[in-house]
Each structure stands twice: as C-alpha cells, then as structure tokens.
Short mmCIF file of C-alpha atoms in Angstrom, two decimals:
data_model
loop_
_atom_site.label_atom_id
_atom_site.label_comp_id
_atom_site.label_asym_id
_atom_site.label_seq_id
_atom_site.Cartn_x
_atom_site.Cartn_y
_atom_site.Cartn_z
CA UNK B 1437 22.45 -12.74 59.61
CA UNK B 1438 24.21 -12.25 56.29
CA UNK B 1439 27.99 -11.28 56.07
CA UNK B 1440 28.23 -8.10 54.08
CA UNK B 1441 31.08 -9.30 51.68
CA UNK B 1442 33.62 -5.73 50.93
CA UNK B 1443 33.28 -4.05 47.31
CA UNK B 1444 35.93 -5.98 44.84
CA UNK B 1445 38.51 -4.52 43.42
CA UNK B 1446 37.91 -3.94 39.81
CA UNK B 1447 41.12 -2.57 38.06
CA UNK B 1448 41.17 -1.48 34.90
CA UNK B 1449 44.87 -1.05 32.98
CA UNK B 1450 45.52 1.60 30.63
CA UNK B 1451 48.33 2.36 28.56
CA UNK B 1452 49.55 4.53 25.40
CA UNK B 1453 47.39 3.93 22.50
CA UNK B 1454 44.63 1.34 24.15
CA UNK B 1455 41.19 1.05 22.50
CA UNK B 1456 38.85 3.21 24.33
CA UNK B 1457 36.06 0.88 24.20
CA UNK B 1458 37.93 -1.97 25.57
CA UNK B 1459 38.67 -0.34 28.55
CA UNK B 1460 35.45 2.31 29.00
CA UNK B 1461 32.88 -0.88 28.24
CA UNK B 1462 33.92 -2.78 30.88
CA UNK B 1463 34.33 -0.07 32.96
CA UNK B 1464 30.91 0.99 32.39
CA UNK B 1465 29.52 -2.44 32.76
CA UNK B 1466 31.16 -3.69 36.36
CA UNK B 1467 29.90 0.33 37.72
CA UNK B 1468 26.21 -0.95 35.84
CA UNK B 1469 26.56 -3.52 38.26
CA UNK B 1470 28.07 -2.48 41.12
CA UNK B 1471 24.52 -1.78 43.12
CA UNK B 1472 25.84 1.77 43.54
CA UNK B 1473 29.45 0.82 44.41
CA UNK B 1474 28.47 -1.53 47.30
CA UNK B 1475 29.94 -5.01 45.08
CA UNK B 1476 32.96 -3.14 42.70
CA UNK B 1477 34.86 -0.57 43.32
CA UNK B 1478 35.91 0.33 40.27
CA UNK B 1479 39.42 2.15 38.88
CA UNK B 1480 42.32 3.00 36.12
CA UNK B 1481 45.77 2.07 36.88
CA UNK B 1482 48.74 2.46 34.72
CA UNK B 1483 52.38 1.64 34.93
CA UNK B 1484 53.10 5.32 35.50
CA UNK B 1485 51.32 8.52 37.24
CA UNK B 1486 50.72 10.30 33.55
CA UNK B 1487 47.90 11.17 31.29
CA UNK B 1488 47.38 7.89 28.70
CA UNK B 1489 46.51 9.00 24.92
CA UNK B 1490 44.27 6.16 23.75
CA UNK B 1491 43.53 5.79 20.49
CA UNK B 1492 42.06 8.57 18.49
CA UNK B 1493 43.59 10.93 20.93
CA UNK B 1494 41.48 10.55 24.22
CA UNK B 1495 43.61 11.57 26.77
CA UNK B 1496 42.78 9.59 30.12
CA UNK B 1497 44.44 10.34 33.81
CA UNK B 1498 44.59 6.86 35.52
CA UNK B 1499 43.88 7.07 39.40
CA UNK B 1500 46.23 4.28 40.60
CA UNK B 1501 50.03 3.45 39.28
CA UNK B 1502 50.87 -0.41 39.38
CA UNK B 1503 53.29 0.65 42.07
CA UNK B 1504 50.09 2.07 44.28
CA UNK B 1505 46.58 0.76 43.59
CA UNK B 1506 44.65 -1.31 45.24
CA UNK B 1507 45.11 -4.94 45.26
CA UNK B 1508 42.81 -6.27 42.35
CA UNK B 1509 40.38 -8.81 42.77
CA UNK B 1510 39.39 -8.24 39.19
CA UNK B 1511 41.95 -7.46 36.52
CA UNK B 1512 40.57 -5.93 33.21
CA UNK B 1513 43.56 -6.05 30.13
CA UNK B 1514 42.30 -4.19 27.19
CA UNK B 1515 43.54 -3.95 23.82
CA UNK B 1516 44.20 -1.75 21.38
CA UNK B 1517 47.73 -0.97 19.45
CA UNK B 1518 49.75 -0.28 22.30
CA UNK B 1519 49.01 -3.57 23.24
CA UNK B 1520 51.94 -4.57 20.94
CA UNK B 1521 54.51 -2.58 22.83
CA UNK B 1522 53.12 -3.14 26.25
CA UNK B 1523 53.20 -7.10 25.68
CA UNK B 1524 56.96 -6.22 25.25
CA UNK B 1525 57.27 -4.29 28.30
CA UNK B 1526 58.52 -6.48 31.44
CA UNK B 1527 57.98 -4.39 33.48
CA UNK B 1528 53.93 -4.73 33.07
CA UNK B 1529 53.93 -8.53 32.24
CA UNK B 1530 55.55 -9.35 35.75
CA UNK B 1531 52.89 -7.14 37.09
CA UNK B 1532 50.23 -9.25 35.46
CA UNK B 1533 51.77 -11.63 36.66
CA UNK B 1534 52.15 -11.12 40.29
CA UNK B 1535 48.64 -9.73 40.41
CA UNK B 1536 47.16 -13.04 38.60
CA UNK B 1537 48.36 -14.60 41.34
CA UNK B 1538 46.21 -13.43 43.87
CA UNK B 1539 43.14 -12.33 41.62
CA UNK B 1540 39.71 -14.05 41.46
CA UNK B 1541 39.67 -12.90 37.75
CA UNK B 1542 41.44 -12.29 34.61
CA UNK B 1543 39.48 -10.68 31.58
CA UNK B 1544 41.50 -9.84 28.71
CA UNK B 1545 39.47 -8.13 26.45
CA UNK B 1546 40.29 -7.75 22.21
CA UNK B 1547 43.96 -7.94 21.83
CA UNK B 1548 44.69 -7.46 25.55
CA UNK B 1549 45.20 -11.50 25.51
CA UNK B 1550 48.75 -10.54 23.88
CA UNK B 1551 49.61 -9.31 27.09
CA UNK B 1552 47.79 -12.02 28.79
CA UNK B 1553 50.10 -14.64 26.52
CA UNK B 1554 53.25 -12.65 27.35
CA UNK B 1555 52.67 -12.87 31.01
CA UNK B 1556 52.32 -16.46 30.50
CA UNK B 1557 48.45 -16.80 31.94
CA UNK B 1558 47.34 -18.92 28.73
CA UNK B 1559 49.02 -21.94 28.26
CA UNK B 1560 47.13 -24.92 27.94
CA UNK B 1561 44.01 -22.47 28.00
CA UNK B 1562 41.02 -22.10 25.33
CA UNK B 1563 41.50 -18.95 24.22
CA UNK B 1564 40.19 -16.05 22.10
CA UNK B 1565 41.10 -12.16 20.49
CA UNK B 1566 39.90 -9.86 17.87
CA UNK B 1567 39.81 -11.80 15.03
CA UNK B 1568 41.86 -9.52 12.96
CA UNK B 1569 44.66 -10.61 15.99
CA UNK B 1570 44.13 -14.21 15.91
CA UNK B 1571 47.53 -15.06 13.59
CA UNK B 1572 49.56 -12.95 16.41
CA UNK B 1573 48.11 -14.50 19.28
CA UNK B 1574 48.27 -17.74 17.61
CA UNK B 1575 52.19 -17.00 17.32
CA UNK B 1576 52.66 -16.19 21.37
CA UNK B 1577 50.97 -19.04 22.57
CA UNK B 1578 52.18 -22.75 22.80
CA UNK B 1579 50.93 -25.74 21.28
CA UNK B 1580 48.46 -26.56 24.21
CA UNK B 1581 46.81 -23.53 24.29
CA UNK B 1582 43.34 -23.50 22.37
CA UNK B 1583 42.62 -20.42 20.29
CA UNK B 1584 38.36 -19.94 19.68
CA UNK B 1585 38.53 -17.94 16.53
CA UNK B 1586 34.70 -17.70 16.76
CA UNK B 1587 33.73 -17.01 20.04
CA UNK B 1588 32.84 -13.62 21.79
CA UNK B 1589 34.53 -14.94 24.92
CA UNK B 1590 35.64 -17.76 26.59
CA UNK B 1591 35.77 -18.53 30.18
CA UNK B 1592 38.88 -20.66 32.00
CA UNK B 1593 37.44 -20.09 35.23
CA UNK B 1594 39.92 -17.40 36.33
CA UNK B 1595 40.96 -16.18 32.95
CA UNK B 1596 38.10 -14.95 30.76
CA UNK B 1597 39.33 -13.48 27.08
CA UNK B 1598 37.02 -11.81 24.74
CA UNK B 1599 37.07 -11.26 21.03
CA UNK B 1600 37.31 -7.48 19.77
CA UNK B 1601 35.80 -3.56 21.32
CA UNK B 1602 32.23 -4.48 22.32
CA UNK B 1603 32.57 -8.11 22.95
CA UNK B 1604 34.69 -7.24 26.40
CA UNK B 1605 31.50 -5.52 27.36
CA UNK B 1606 29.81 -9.03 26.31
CA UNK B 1607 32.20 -10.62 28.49
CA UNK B 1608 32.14 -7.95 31.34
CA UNK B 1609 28.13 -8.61 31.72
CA UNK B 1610 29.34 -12.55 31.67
CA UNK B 1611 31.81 -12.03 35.06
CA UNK B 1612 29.26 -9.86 36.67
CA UNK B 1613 26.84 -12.78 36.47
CA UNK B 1614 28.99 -15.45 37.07
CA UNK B 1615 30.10 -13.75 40.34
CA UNK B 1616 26.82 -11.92 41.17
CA UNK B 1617 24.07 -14.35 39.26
CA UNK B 1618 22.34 -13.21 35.97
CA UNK B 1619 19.89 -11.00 37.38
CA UNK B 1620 22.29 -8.37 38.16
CA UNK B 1621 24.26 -8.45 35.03
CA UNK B 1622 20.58 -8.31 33.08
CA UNK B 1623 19.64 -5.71 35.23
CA UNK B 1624 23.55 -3.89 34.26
CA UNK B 1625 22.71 -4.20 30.63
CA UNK B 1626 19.38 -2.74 31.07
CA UNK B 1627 20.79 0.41 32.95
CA UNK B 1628 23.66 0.59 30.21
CA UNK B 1629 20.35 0.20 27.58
CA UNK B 1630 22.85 -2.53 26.08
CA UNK B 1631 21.48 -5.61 23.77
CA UNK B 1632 23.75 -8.02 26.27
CA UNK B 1633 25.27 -10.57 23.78
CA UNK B 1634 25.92 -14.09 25.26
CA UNK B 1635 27.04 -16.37 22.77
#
C-alpha cells in the first residue's frame, strides 16, 4: 500500500519593497502543482506581523511571521529592491540560515540570491541573478562561488537560484518536477496557461 507522504511546506518570504512577480510566480506555480493542496501547502511569512508594500505599491498581509510559521520544507527568497536592505538585516539572514538547515530546498529567485549570499548558502556554489544584479552578487560572493550570467536558473541540489521576475516561475516549474517528476510541473504550467521555459 502506498505511504501518503504530508503536504510540504512551501514558504514564501516577503518584505518591504519585493518584486511582486518574484514572489506571486512561484507562489502561483507550487499551488499549480500542488494536486489541490494534497503535495504543498503553500504560505507568506515575513519577519514581522504587518502589511508588506511591494513594489509599485501592492500592499500584501503575510500569514506567518519568521517567529511563527511553519517549518519550511521549501524556502522561496524573492527579489526586488528591498532585497538590498533585507540582505543587511541579521536578523533575516540567521533565519535563512537556520531554516536552510533543515530545508529540502532553497530557491532564490532574481536578486533574492543577495540574501542567499549574505546568509552564506553560496559559497563554492554555481550561481545566478537578474542580470542587471550580477556585478553586486558578484561582489558578496567568494572566489569559489560560480556566477552563470546566462542561465535562467541553476540547480545545486538544495539551493536553486534563478535569473530575474519570470524566470523564478521557470525555476519554480523546475523544483516541482524535480521533486514531483515532469508531468506534474507540465501539467502546473498548463493550468497557469504558462509557456514553461527550461533552459
């Protein structure tokens, strides 16, 4: 008889002045794929129990703080401008941290890999960002770490970076078929109507 396996934990961080895209697309793509909720469960968490204004003025009410949610299984780290303060904050980056630890995945998606590199997940990784970002990522990481200036995303294993806005969405599909098989992340993209890039 086959052991149901439980929902995974899909959080998604937000923060002051994130790109809505990079957070919303993968959002959208791991509920695409969740087979009605049964394989991701699927939330917003930021560091503190207050509305987020993205970028452009959407104004977003997480459903988790960092101090409450639900232990991730799959951490999603948008970008976006804030991105430049939060990489700053310590108070996040630890939290990265710590929840790395413990996580089956990473994705950092546009210039969320600045707070990837801050928390000190990419060293001696291959690694990728918008490309308008590259020369600051380039500046955070050490020697051994790789930067792709080219690719969409790159996959680590358990840290999986994607280039800018609807490239996490790329990558999204790409972790939703690497933990589910490529049916269900073709069948995501066809649900989302989405023209699923993979390279």
């Amino acid at each position: 008889m086959e052991q149901v396996r439980q929902a995974r934990n899909v959080a998604v961080f937000i923060f002051e002045q994130v790109e809505p895209l990079d957070f919303a697309g993968p959002f959208e793509v791991f509920i695409a794929g969740s087979n009605r909720g049964q394989d991701f469960k699927v939330y917003t968490v930021a560091e503190k129990d207050a509305p987020i204004q993205a970028v452009g003025g959407l104004s977003i009410n997480p459903a988790y703080t960092i101090a409450n949610c639900p232990k991730p299984d799959i951490l999603v780290i948008p970008g976006g401008w804030g991105s430049r303060q939060e990489m700053n904050n310590e108070t996040i980056t630890s939290w990265v941290r710590e929840v790395s630890n413990d996580a089956e995945i990473i994705l950092s998606v546009c210039t969320g890999a600045l707070i990837a590199a801050k928390s000190k997940l990419l060293d001696g990784l291959k690694v990728t960002t918008n490309r308008l970002a590259i020369h600051e990522l380039r500046d955070l990481v050490p020697a051994s770490t790789e930067i792709v200036e080219e690719a969409r995303y790159v996959d680590n294993g358990k840290i999986v970076l994607s280039a800018g806005v609807s490239a996490g969405m790329d990558a999204a599909l790409y972790v939703v078929g690497k933990l589910l098989g490529e049916d269900r992340a073709r069948k995501a993209a066809n649900i989302m109507e989405y023209d699923w890039r993979r390279d």
